[in-house]
Amino acid sequence: MASRRYRIGEDPDYVPIGRRLLMLNWTLVMLIAALAGIGFAMLYSAANGSFEPWAERQMMRFAVGAALMIVIAVTDIRVWLKLAYFSYFVALILLIGVEIKGDIGMGAQRWINLGFFQLQPSELMKISLVLALARYFHGLTVEETGRIPLLVPPLLMVLAPAALVLRQPDLGTALLLIAGGGVIFWLAGVRVWKFALILGAALAIIPIGWQFLRDYQKNRVLTFLNPENDPLGAGYHITQSKIALGSGGLFGKGYMLGSQSHLNFLPEKQTDFIFTMLGEEFGLVGGLALLLLYTMVIMYGYVIALRCRNQFGRLVAIGITSTFFLYVFINIAMVMGLIPVVGVPLPLVSYGGTVMMTILVSFGLLMSVSIHRDIRISRQGNDDGRQ
């Protein structure tokens, strides 16, 4: 196919909106809608057969978020490249704002009250950090990626928001930011020995870091190691979660018939422990079906990354998909007792406004990468031609 060159502004209809909509990965859109639909059903069940207070609000948020996802998807990817650093600094300022004057809920200071909406800036930072790191490494050559001084700025870009989030305190989100950033570092070409050096340093300071953890965070780690030690106290959540998962058996007790959740033995059934409720009502088969949907979404994300011809889009797709994978893995491993409870929701299924919007915005960016996968972008962020 002959090469076609164009400039933004010279021909604003170089890819008509109708064509961009046709280029959307509609299979991925349907998978996202299916996951959200499961979430609506489980929230309806969690409220004992009522759309209030969770399902109705979640459905409204999904409708708004889905529309925003489509708008983001059909927007030129170079727009997001140019806005990458700006979005990062806005999210960082909002995190500082939470530190100065944020709303406290459930013992944590994580939200900013906008009147009509409770904004959680740490969720916005997950997207902004991916964009900023992708923009930074897009501007480096392979040789420059190996220079330690050039790795200091992106390292600070990860550690600064992670430290602010840890102070809220929100250990789960802080770990997600660090892990997601680490994936981008690795795939951008940073050598393995540098990761080993950082990991060694992290292990060495664990005894020091332990002193800075809140009491409830220490209890979560100790409870993970021995949940039966305090089954009615610190170990209550995970103990009830295991009971509910085990009682579901192969096919579950039936929709809205879970005893642990509907008799209020299961805590936070609409957020962090919603997978446990699903497992109790639909059993192992239901849980595996949900995991299959998640696996398909994650596979689509990595395929989009592999097909992208520019470094920025490739890193954005990998960062978004890896963060989504970490969401799923940490939540499900947490409710099964495989890792300590860290308060990470199940994406698209758990109740939560900012989390829902964040996930849908990130998928909009992922689909933007897919639509504009053939655009070549120079390291300076300019158009370099399109095949």
Tab-separated table of C-alpha atoms in Angstrom:
chain	number	residue	atom	x	y	z
A	1	MET	CA	0.000	0.000	0.000
A	2	ALA	CA	1.383	3.395	-0.925
A	3	SER	CA	2.539	5.633	1.855
A	4	ARG	CA	0.228	8.487	2.741
A	5	ARG	CA	1.518	11.621	4.492
A	6	TYR	CA	-0.651	14.139	6.276
A	7	ARG	CA	-0.511	16.848	8.926
A	8	ILE	CA	-2.957	17.555	11.725
A	9	GLY	CA	-4.845	20.683	10.735
A	10	GLU	CA	-4.092	20.338	7.024
A	11	ASP	CA	-6.828	17.768	6.540
A	12	PRO	CA	-8.966	17.365	9.681
A	13	ASP	CA	-10.937	14.565	8.025
A	14	TYR	CA	-7.917	12.413	7.127
A	15	VAL	CA	-9.691	9.620	9.017
A	16	PRO	CA	-13.438	10.359	9.137
A	17	ILE	CA	-15.203	9.795	12.462
A	18	GLY	CA	-17.394	7.149	10.848
A	19	ARG	CA	-14.336	5.201	9.777
A	20	ARG	CA	-12.768	5.513	13.220
A	21	LEU	CA	-15.949	4.153	14.782
A	22	LEU	CA	-15.823	1.208	12.393
A	23	MET	CA	-12.189	0.647	13.362
A	24	LEU	CA	-13.129	0.360	17.036
A	25	ASN	CA	-12.551	-3.077	18.517
A	26	TRP	CA	-16.224	-3.784	19.085
A	27	THR	CA	-15.494	-7.258	20.419
A	28	LEU	CA	-13.475	-5.653	23.208
A	29	VAL	CA	-16.329	-3.199	23.823
A	30	MET	CA	-18.755	-6.118	24.187
A	31	LEU	CA	-16.429	-7.903	26.614
A	32	ILE	CA	-16.198	-4.750	28.719
A	33	ALA	CA	-19.999	-4.423	28.673
A	34	ALA	CA	-20.345	-8.085	29.685
A	35	LEU	CA	-18.070	-7.593	32.701
A	36	ALA	CA	-19.976	-4.470	33.706
A	37	GLY	CA	-23.269	-6.370	33.303
A	38	ILE	CA	-22.032	-9.031	35.721
A	39	GLY	CA	-21.156	-6.230	38.118
A	40	PHE	CA	-24.670	-4.763	37.879
A	41	ALA	CA	-26.204	-8.166	38.582
A	42	MET	CA	-23.980	-8.782	41.607
A	43	LEU	CA	-24.651	-5.303	43.020
A	44	TYR	CA	-28.395	-5.931	42.595
A	45	SER	CA	-27.935	-9.167	44.524
A	46	ALA	CA	-25.798	-7.463	47.180
A	47	ALA	CA	-28.719	-5.082	47.859
A	48	ASN	CA	-31.096	-8.054	48.269
A	49	GLY	CA	-32.906	-7.538	44.975
A	50	SER	CA	-32.819	-3.760	44.780
A	51	PHE	CA	-31.190	-1.360	42.307
A	52	GLU	CA	-30.544	0.996	45.203
A	53	PRO	CA	-28.095	1.978	46.525
A	54	TRP	CA	-25.427	0.473	44.266
A	55	ALA	CA	-26.585	-1.024	40.954
A	56	GLU	CA	-28.481	2.007	39.627
A	57	ARG	CA	-25.631	4.407	40.320
A	58	GLN	CA	-23.113	2.002	38.816
A	59	MET	CA	-25.198	1.681	35.634
A	60	MET	CA	-25.392	5.459	35.262
A	61	ARG	CA	-21.648	5.791	35.736
A	62	PHE	CA	-21.005	3.074	33.185
A	63	ALA	CA	-23.210	4.816	30.605
A	64	VAL	CA	-21.332	8.100	31.041
A	65	GLY	CA	-17.968	6.335	31.147
A	66	ALA	CA	-18.705	4.255	28.040
A	67	ALA	CA	-19.558	7.398	26.056
A	68	LEU	CA	-16.332	9.009	27.266
A	69	MET	CA	-14.435	5.836	26.334
A	70	ILE	CA	-15.654	6.067	22.724
A	71	VAL	CA	-14.738	9.765	22.490
A	72	ILE	CA	-11.238	9.068	23.800
A	73	ALA	CA	-10.849	6.095	21.452
A	74	VAL	CA	-11.550	8.099	18.273
A	75	THR	CA	-9.278	10.997	19.332
A	76	ASP	CA	-5.870	11.107	17.616
A	77	ILE	CA	-3.285	9.329	19.759
A	78	ARG	CA	-0.851	12.234	19.341
A	79	VAL	CA	-3.234	14.400	21.347
A	80	TRP	CA	-2.786	12.063	24.306
A	81	LEU	CA	0.974	12.085	23.803
A	82	LYS	CA	1.005	15.899	24.028
A	83	LEU	CA	-1.229	15.863	27.120
A	84	ALA	CA	0.734	13.109	28.912
A	85	TYR	CA	2.893	15.291	31.176
A	86	PHE	CA	0.078	17.756	31.798
A	87	SER	CA	-2.267	15.000	32.985
A	88	TYR	CA	0.470	13.637	35.260
A	89	PHE	CA	1.074	16.979	36.959
A	90	VAL	CA	-2.663	17.603	37.376
A	91	ALA	CA	-3.047	14.192	39.056
A	92	LEU	CA	-0.002	14.892	41.240
A	93	ILE	CA	-1.425	18.254	42.330
A	94	LEU	CA	-4.726	16.561	43.176
A	95	LEU	CA	-2.852	13.994	45.294
A	96	ILE	CA	-1.154	16.834	47.150
A	97	GLY	CA	-4.596	18.418	47.550
A	98	VAL	CA	-5.835	15.212	49.199
A	99	GLU	CA	-2.880	15.403	51.590
A	100	ILE	CA	-3.740	19.007	52.502
A	101	LYS	CA	-7.531	18.864	52.574
A	102	GLY	CA	-9.114	15.585	51.615
A	103	ASP	CA	-12.261	13.838	52.803
A	104	ILE	CA	-11.769	11.022	55.271
A	105	GLY	CA	-13.712	7.808	54.823
A	106	MET	CA	-13.278	4.431	56.508
A	107	GLY	CA	-10.153	5.665	58.273
A	108	ALA	CA	-8.409	6.837	55.091
A	109	GLN	CA	-7.982	10.240	53.481
A	110	ARG	CA	-8.276	9.474	49.756
A	111	TRP	CA	-11.047	11.609	48.282
A	112	ILE	CA	-11.732	15.178	47.186
A	113	ASN	CA	-15.349	16.262	47.526
A	114	LEU	CA	-16.513	17.969	44.319
A	115	GLY	CA	-20.076	18.332	45.592
A	116	PHE	CA	-21.695	16.045	43.028
A	117	PHE	CA	-18.888	13.503	42.998
A	118	GLN	CA	-16.239	12.080	45.328
A	119	LEU	CA	-12.999	12.118	43.314
A	120	GLN	CA	-10.185	9.714	44.179
A	121	PRO	CA	-7.026	11.227	42.591
A	122	SER	CA	-4.977	8.074	43.131
A	123	GLU	CA	-7.138	6.335	40.516
A	124	LEU	CA	-6.480	9.139	37.998
A	125	MET	CA	-2.763	8.813	38.694
A	126	LYS	CA	-2.797	5.203	37.470
A	127	ILE	CA	-3.669	6.416	33.946
A	128	SER	CA	-1.582	9.582	34.073
A	129	LEU	CA	1.516	7.704	35.218
A	130	VAL	CA	1.232	5.258	32.311
A	131	LEU	CA	0.882	8.142	29.829
A	132	ALA	CA	3.792	10.095	31.322
A	133	LEU	CA	6.167	7.122	31.450
A	134	ALA	CA	5.217	6.104	27.901
A	135	ARG	CA	5.865	9.679	26.723
A	136	TYR	CA	9.244	9.784	28.465
A	137	PHE	CA	10.542	6.451	27.174
A	138	HIS	CA	9.143	7.177	23.701
A	139	GLY	CA	11.619	10.068	23.539
A	140	LEU	CA	14.642	7.900	24.402
A	141	THR	CA	16.731	5.698	22.157
A	142	VAL	CA	17.664	2.155	23.206
A	143	GLU	CA	21.134	3.374	24.197
A	144	GLU	CA	19.739	6.230	26.274
A	145	THR	CA	17.415	3.853	28.130
A	146	GLY	CA	20.505	2.113	29.488
A	147	ARG	CA	21.955	5.271	31.062
A	148	ILE	CA	21.293	5.446	34.788
A	149	PRO	CA	21.053	9.299	35.005
A	150	LEU	CA	18.238	9.238	32.431
A	151	LEU	CA	16.325	6.722	34.556
A	152	VAL	CA	16.192	9.042	37.585
A	153	PRO	CA	13.331	11.279	36.272
A	154	PRO	CA	10.927	8.390	35.503
A	155	LEU	CA	11.864	6.712	38.791
A	156	LEU	CA	10.896	9.889	40.650
A	157	MET	CA	7.700	10.040	38.571
A	158	VAL	CA	6.747	6.665	40.070
A	159	LEU	CA	7.972	7.162	43.631
A	160	ALA	CA	6.445	10.624	44.215
A	161	PRO	CA	2.782	9.614	43.728
A	162	ALA	CA	3.393	6.223	45.373
A	163	ALA	CA	4.666	7.980	48.507
A	164	LEU	CA	1.682	10.349	48.553
A	165	VAL	CA	-0.776	7.472	48.103
A	166	LEU	CA	0.939	5.462	50.838
A	167	ARG	CA	0.368	8.358	53.231
A	168	GLN	CA	-3.418	8.324	52.666
A	169	PRO	CA	-2.924	5.377	53.525
A	170	ASP	CA	-3.618	3.147	50.507
A	171	LEU	CA	-1.049	0.364	50.265
A	172	GLY	CA	-2.867	-1.461	47.451
A	173	THR	CA	-2.901	1.509	45.058
A	174	ALA	CA	0.703	2.385	45.929
A	175	LEU	CA	1.765	-1.149	45.004
A	176	LEU	CA	-0.226	-0.936	41.767
A	177	LEU	CA	1.552	2.294	40.802
A	178	ILE	CA	4.979	0.803	41.503
A	179	ALA	CA	4.233	-2.509	39.772
A	180	GLY	CA	2.643	-0.841	36.733
A	181	GLY	CA	5.571	1.541	36.427
A	182	GLY	CA	8.002	-1.359	36.731
A	183	VAL	CA	6.359	-3.139	33.795
A	184	ILE	CA	6.828	-0.074	31.580
A	185	PHE	CA	10.471	0.276	32.695
A	186	TRP	CA	11.143	-3.338	31.775
A	187	LEU	CA	9.418	-3.263	28.400
A	188	ALA	CA	11.056	0.062	27.540
A	189	GLY	CA	14.397	-1.747	27.649
A	190	VAL	CA	15.742	-1.230	31.171
A	191	ARG	CA	18.197	-4.039	31.986
A	192	VAL	CA	17.235	-6.841	34.366
A	193	TRP	CA	20.225	-6.278	36.674
A	194	LYS	CA	18.907	-2.804	37.496
A	195	PHE	CA	15.604	-4.314	38.579
A	196	ALA	CA	17.518	-6.817	40.701
A	197	LEU	CA	19.432	-3.946	42.313
A	198	ILE	CA	16.217	-2.074	43.143
A	199	LEU	CA	14.559	-5.255	44.433
A	200	GLY	CA	17.547	-5.970	46.655
A	201	ALA	CA	17.400	-2.441	48.054
A	202	ALA	CA	13.643	-2.788	48.645
A	203	LEU	CA	14.113	-6.056	50.543
A	204	ALA	CA	16.871	-4.476	52.617
A	205	ILE	CA	14.642	-1.619	53.800
A	206	ILE	CA	11.626	-3.806	54.652
A	207	PRO	CA	12.504	-3.786	58.375
A	208	ILE	CA	12.641	0.023	58.247
A	209	GLY	CA	9.445	0.300	56.189
A	210	TRP	CA	7.631	-1.952	58.640
A	211	GLN	CA	7.986	0.751	61.300
A	212	PHE	CA	6.107	3.239	59.095
A	213	LEU	CA	3.099	1.002	58.440
A	214	ARG	CA	-0.160	1.765	60.231
A	215	ASP	CA	-1.310	-0.726	62.853
A	216	TYR	CA	-4.130	-2.034	60.660
A	217	GLN	CA	-1.663	-2.590	57.797
A	218	LYS	CA	0.624	-4.600	60.088
A	219	ASN	CA	-2.411	-6.580	61.244
A	220	ARG	CA	-3.281	-7.401	57.632
A	221	VAL	CA	0.167	-8.865	57.017
A	222	LEU	CA	0.130	-10.815	60.280
A	223	THR	CA	-3.413	-12.005	59.577
A	224	PHE	CA	-2.364	-13.188	56.125
A	225	LEU	CA	0.345	-15.311	57.745
A	226	ASN	CA	-2.079	-16.739	60.313
A	227	PRO	CA	-5.751	-15.769	59.760
A	228	GLU	CA	-7.007	-18.258	62.357
A	229	ASN	CA	-5.117	-16.446	65.119
A	230	ASP	CA	-7.885	-13.821	65.456
A	231	PRO	CA	-10.945	-15.119	63.535
A	232	LEU	CA	-13.344	-12.591	65.089
A	233	GLY	CA	-11.011	-9.621	64.803
A	234	ALA	CA	-8.299	-8.947	62.213
A	235	GLY	CA	-8.875	-12.318	60.534
A	236	TYR	CA	-12.652	-11.951	60.234
A	237	HIS	CA	-12.774	-10.657	56.648
A	238	ILE	CA	-10.590	-13.313	55.074
A	239	THR	CA	-12.084	-16.110	57.180
A	240	GLN	CA	-15.629	-15.247	56.057
A	241	SER	CA	-14.418	-14.882	52.477
A	242	LYS	CA	-12.958	-18.399	52.484
A	243	ILE	CA	-16.126	-19.816	54.033
A	244	ALA	CA	-18.273	-18.170	51.355
A	245	LEU	CA	-16.055	-19.354	48.483
A	246	GLY	CA	-15.951	-22.894	49.833
A	247	SER	CA	-19.702	-23.067	50.438
A	248	GLY	CA	-20.385	-22.187	46.775
A	249	GLY	CA	-19.124	-25.572	45.623
A	250	LEU	CA	-19.119	-26.345	41.905
A	251	PHE	CA	-22.284	-24.570	40.743
A	252	GLY	CA	-23.068	-22.272	43.682
A	253	LYS	CA	-26.143	-21.803	45.847
A	254	GLY	CA	-28.035	-19.801	43.242
A	255	TYR	CA	-28.513	-16.147	42.406
A	256	MET	CA	-29.313	-14.070	45.513
A	257	LEU	CA	-29.230	-17.202	47.665
A	258	GLY	CA	-25.772	-16.824	49.200
A	259	SER	CA	-26.010	-17.150	52.983
A	260	GLN	CA	-22.717	-15.499	53.925
A	261	SER	CA	-23.395	-12.377	51.880
A	262	HIS	CA	-27.141	-11.979	52.433
A	263	LEU	CA	-26.932	-12.645	56.160
A	264	ASN	CA	-24.228	-9.947	56.330
A	265	PHE	CA	-21.404	-12.212	57.423
A	266	LEU	CA	-19.376	-11.153	54.374
A	267	PRO	CA	-17.964	-7.612	54.724
A	268	GLU	CA	-17.612	-5.127	51.834
A	269	LYS	CA	-19.555	-7.472	49.544
A	270	GLN	CA	-20.259	-4.665	47.062
A	271	THR	CA	-16.600	-3.615	46.688
A	272	ASP	CA	-13.473	-5.585	47.588
A	273	PHE	CA	-15.209	-8.934	48.269
A	274	ILE	CA	-17.685	-8.986	45.395
A	275	PHE	CA	-15.865	-11.933	43.767
A	276	THR	CA	-16.483	-13.916	46.942
A	277	MET	CA	-20.214	-13.255	46.678
A	278	LEU	CA	-20.171	-14.330	43.021
A	279	GLY	CA	-18.299	-17.512	43.962
A	280	GLU	CA	-20.840	-18.346	46.649
A	281	GLU	CA	-23.837	-17.814	44.353
A	282	PHE	CA	-22.428	-19.292	41.112
A	283	GLY	CA	-19.702	-21.574	42.408
A	284	LEU	CA	-16.445	-22.566	40.760
A	285	VAL	CA	-18.061	-22.532	37.301
A	286	GLY	CA	-19.228	-18.935	37.718
A	287	GLY	CA	-15.841	-17.821	39.003
A	288	LEU	CA	-14.023	-19.472	36.098
A	289	ALA	CA	-16.439	-17.904	33.601
A	290	LEU	CA	-15.631	-14.453	34.988
A	291	LEU	CA	-11.906	-15.211	34.860
A	292	LEU	CA	-12.297	-16.277	31.221
A	293	LEU	CA	-13.831	-12.898	30.348
A	294	TYR	CA	-10.995	-11.110	32.106
A	295	THR	CA	-8.437	-13.267	30.298
A	296	MET	CA	-9.948	-12.405	26.921
A	297	VAL	CA	-9.845	-8.668	27.697
A	298	ILE	CA	-6.206	-8.911	28.807
A	299	MET	CA	-5.267	-10.889	25.684
A	300	TYR	CA	-6.893	-8.262	23.456
A	301	GLY	CA	-4.892	-5.583	25.258
A	302	TYR	CA	-1.541	-7.279	24.703
A	303	VAL	CA	-2.370	-8.043	21.058
A	304	ILE	CA	-3.130	-4.357	20.509
A	305	ALA	CA	0.250	-3.494	22.042
A	306	LEU	CA	2.090	-5.959	19.809
A	307	ARG	CA	0.412	-4.630	16.663
A	308	CYS	CA	1.166	-0.966	17.393
A	309	ARG	CA	3.975	0.517	15.271
A	310	ASN	CA	4.935	3.420	17.544
A	311	GLN	CA	6.670	3.176	20.907
A	312	PHE	CA	4.308	5.540	22.731
A	313	GLY	CA	1.190	3.601	21.799
A	314	ARG	CA	2.869	0.283	22.492
A	315	LEU	CA	3.916	1.325	26.005
A	316	VAL	CA	0.507	2.876	26.747
A	317	ALA	CA	-1.264	-0.335	25.715
A	318	ILE	CA	1.106	-2.510	27.729
A	319	GLY	CA	0.889	-0.245	30.785
A	320	ILE	CA	-2.918	-0.108	30.742
A	321	THR	CA	-3.304	-3.842	30.170
A	322	SER	CA	-0.760	-4.744	32.847
A	323	THR	CA	-2.433	-2.433	35.381
A	324	PHE	CA	-5.797	-4.041	34.566
A	325	PHE	CA	-4.253	-7.492	35.033
A	326	LEU	CA	-2.806	-6.442	38.399
A	327	TYR	CA	-6.239	-5.181	39.502
A	328	VAL	CA	-7.777	-8.570	38.737
A	329	PHE	CA	-4.942	-10.669	40.124
A	330	ILE	CA	-4.558	-8.767	43.395
A	331	ASN	CA	-8.294	-8.660	44.136
A	332	ILE	CA	-8.939	-12.343	43.463
A	333	ALA	CA	-5.753	-13.498	45.198
A	334	MET	CA	-6.681	-11.276	48.161
A	335	VAL	CA	-10.180	-12.690	48.682
A	336	MET	CA	-8.812	-16.234	48.364
A	337	GLY	CA	-6.254	-15.570	51.089
A	338	LEU	CA	-3.232	-15.912	48.799
A	339	ILE	CA	-1.988	-12.380	49.579
A	340	PRO	CA	-2.763	-9.890	52.379
A	341	VAL	CA	-5.933	-7.790	52.139
A	342	VAL	CA	-4.889	-4.493	50.512
A	343	GLY	CA	-8.187	-2.954	49.379
A	344	VAL	CA	-8.050	-3.303	45.588
A	345	PRO	CA	-11.472	-3.478	43.832
A	346	LEU	CA	-12.400	-5.935	41.089
A	347	PRO	CA	-12.422	-3.832	37.879
A	348	LEU	CA	-15.790	-3.195	36.200
A	349	VAL	CA	-17.531	-5.396	38.773
A	350	SER	CA	-16.928	-3.774	42.170
A	351	TYR	CA	-18.909	-0.682	43.138
A	352	GLY	CA	-17.017	2.594	42.814
A	353	GLY	CA	-17.399	5.733	40.728
A	354	THR	CA	-13.804	6.875	40.222
A	355	VAL	CA	-12.580	3.328	39.650
A	356	MET	CA	-15.242	2.687	37.005
A	357	MET	CA	-14.475	5.933	35.171
A	358	THR	CA	-10.729	5.307	35.383
A	359	ILE	CA	-11.031	1.831	33.890
A	360	LEU	CA	-13.241	3.035	31.022
A	361	VAL	CA	-10.954	5.995	30.256
A	362	SER	CA	-7.978	3.627	30.171
A	363	PHE	CA	-9.805	1.333	27.750
A	364	GLY	CA	-10.585	4.369	25.606
A	365	LEU	CA	-6.846	5.035	25.406
A	366	LEU	CA	-6.228	1.370	24.619
A	367	MET	CA	-8.681	1.485	21.715
A	368	SER	CA	-7.162	4.768	20.532
A	369	VAL	CA	-3.858	2.914	20.291
A	370	SER	CA	-5.596	0.202	18.277
A	371	ILE	CA	-7.221	2.656	15.840
A	372	HIS	CA	-4.023	4.663	15.325
A	373	ARG	CA	-1.624	1.719	15.465
A	374	ASP	CA	-0.091	2.486	12.036
A	375	ILE	CA	0.786	6.106	12.812
A	376	ARG	CA	4.515	6.623	13.112
A	377	ILE	CA	5.568	9.239	15.674
A	378	SER	CA	9.067	10.648	15.959
A	379	ARG	CA	10.811	10.808	19.342
A	380	GLN	CA	9.904	14.506	19.467
A	381	GLY	CA	6.214	13.610	19.158
A	382	ASN	CA	5.734	14.750	15.564
A	383	ASP	CA	4.047	12.919	12.727
A	384	ASP	CA	6.485	10.695	10.930
A	385	GLY	CA	4.179	9.322	8.290
A	386	ARG	CA	1.454	6.713	8.113
A	387	GLN	CA	1.408	3.558	6.128
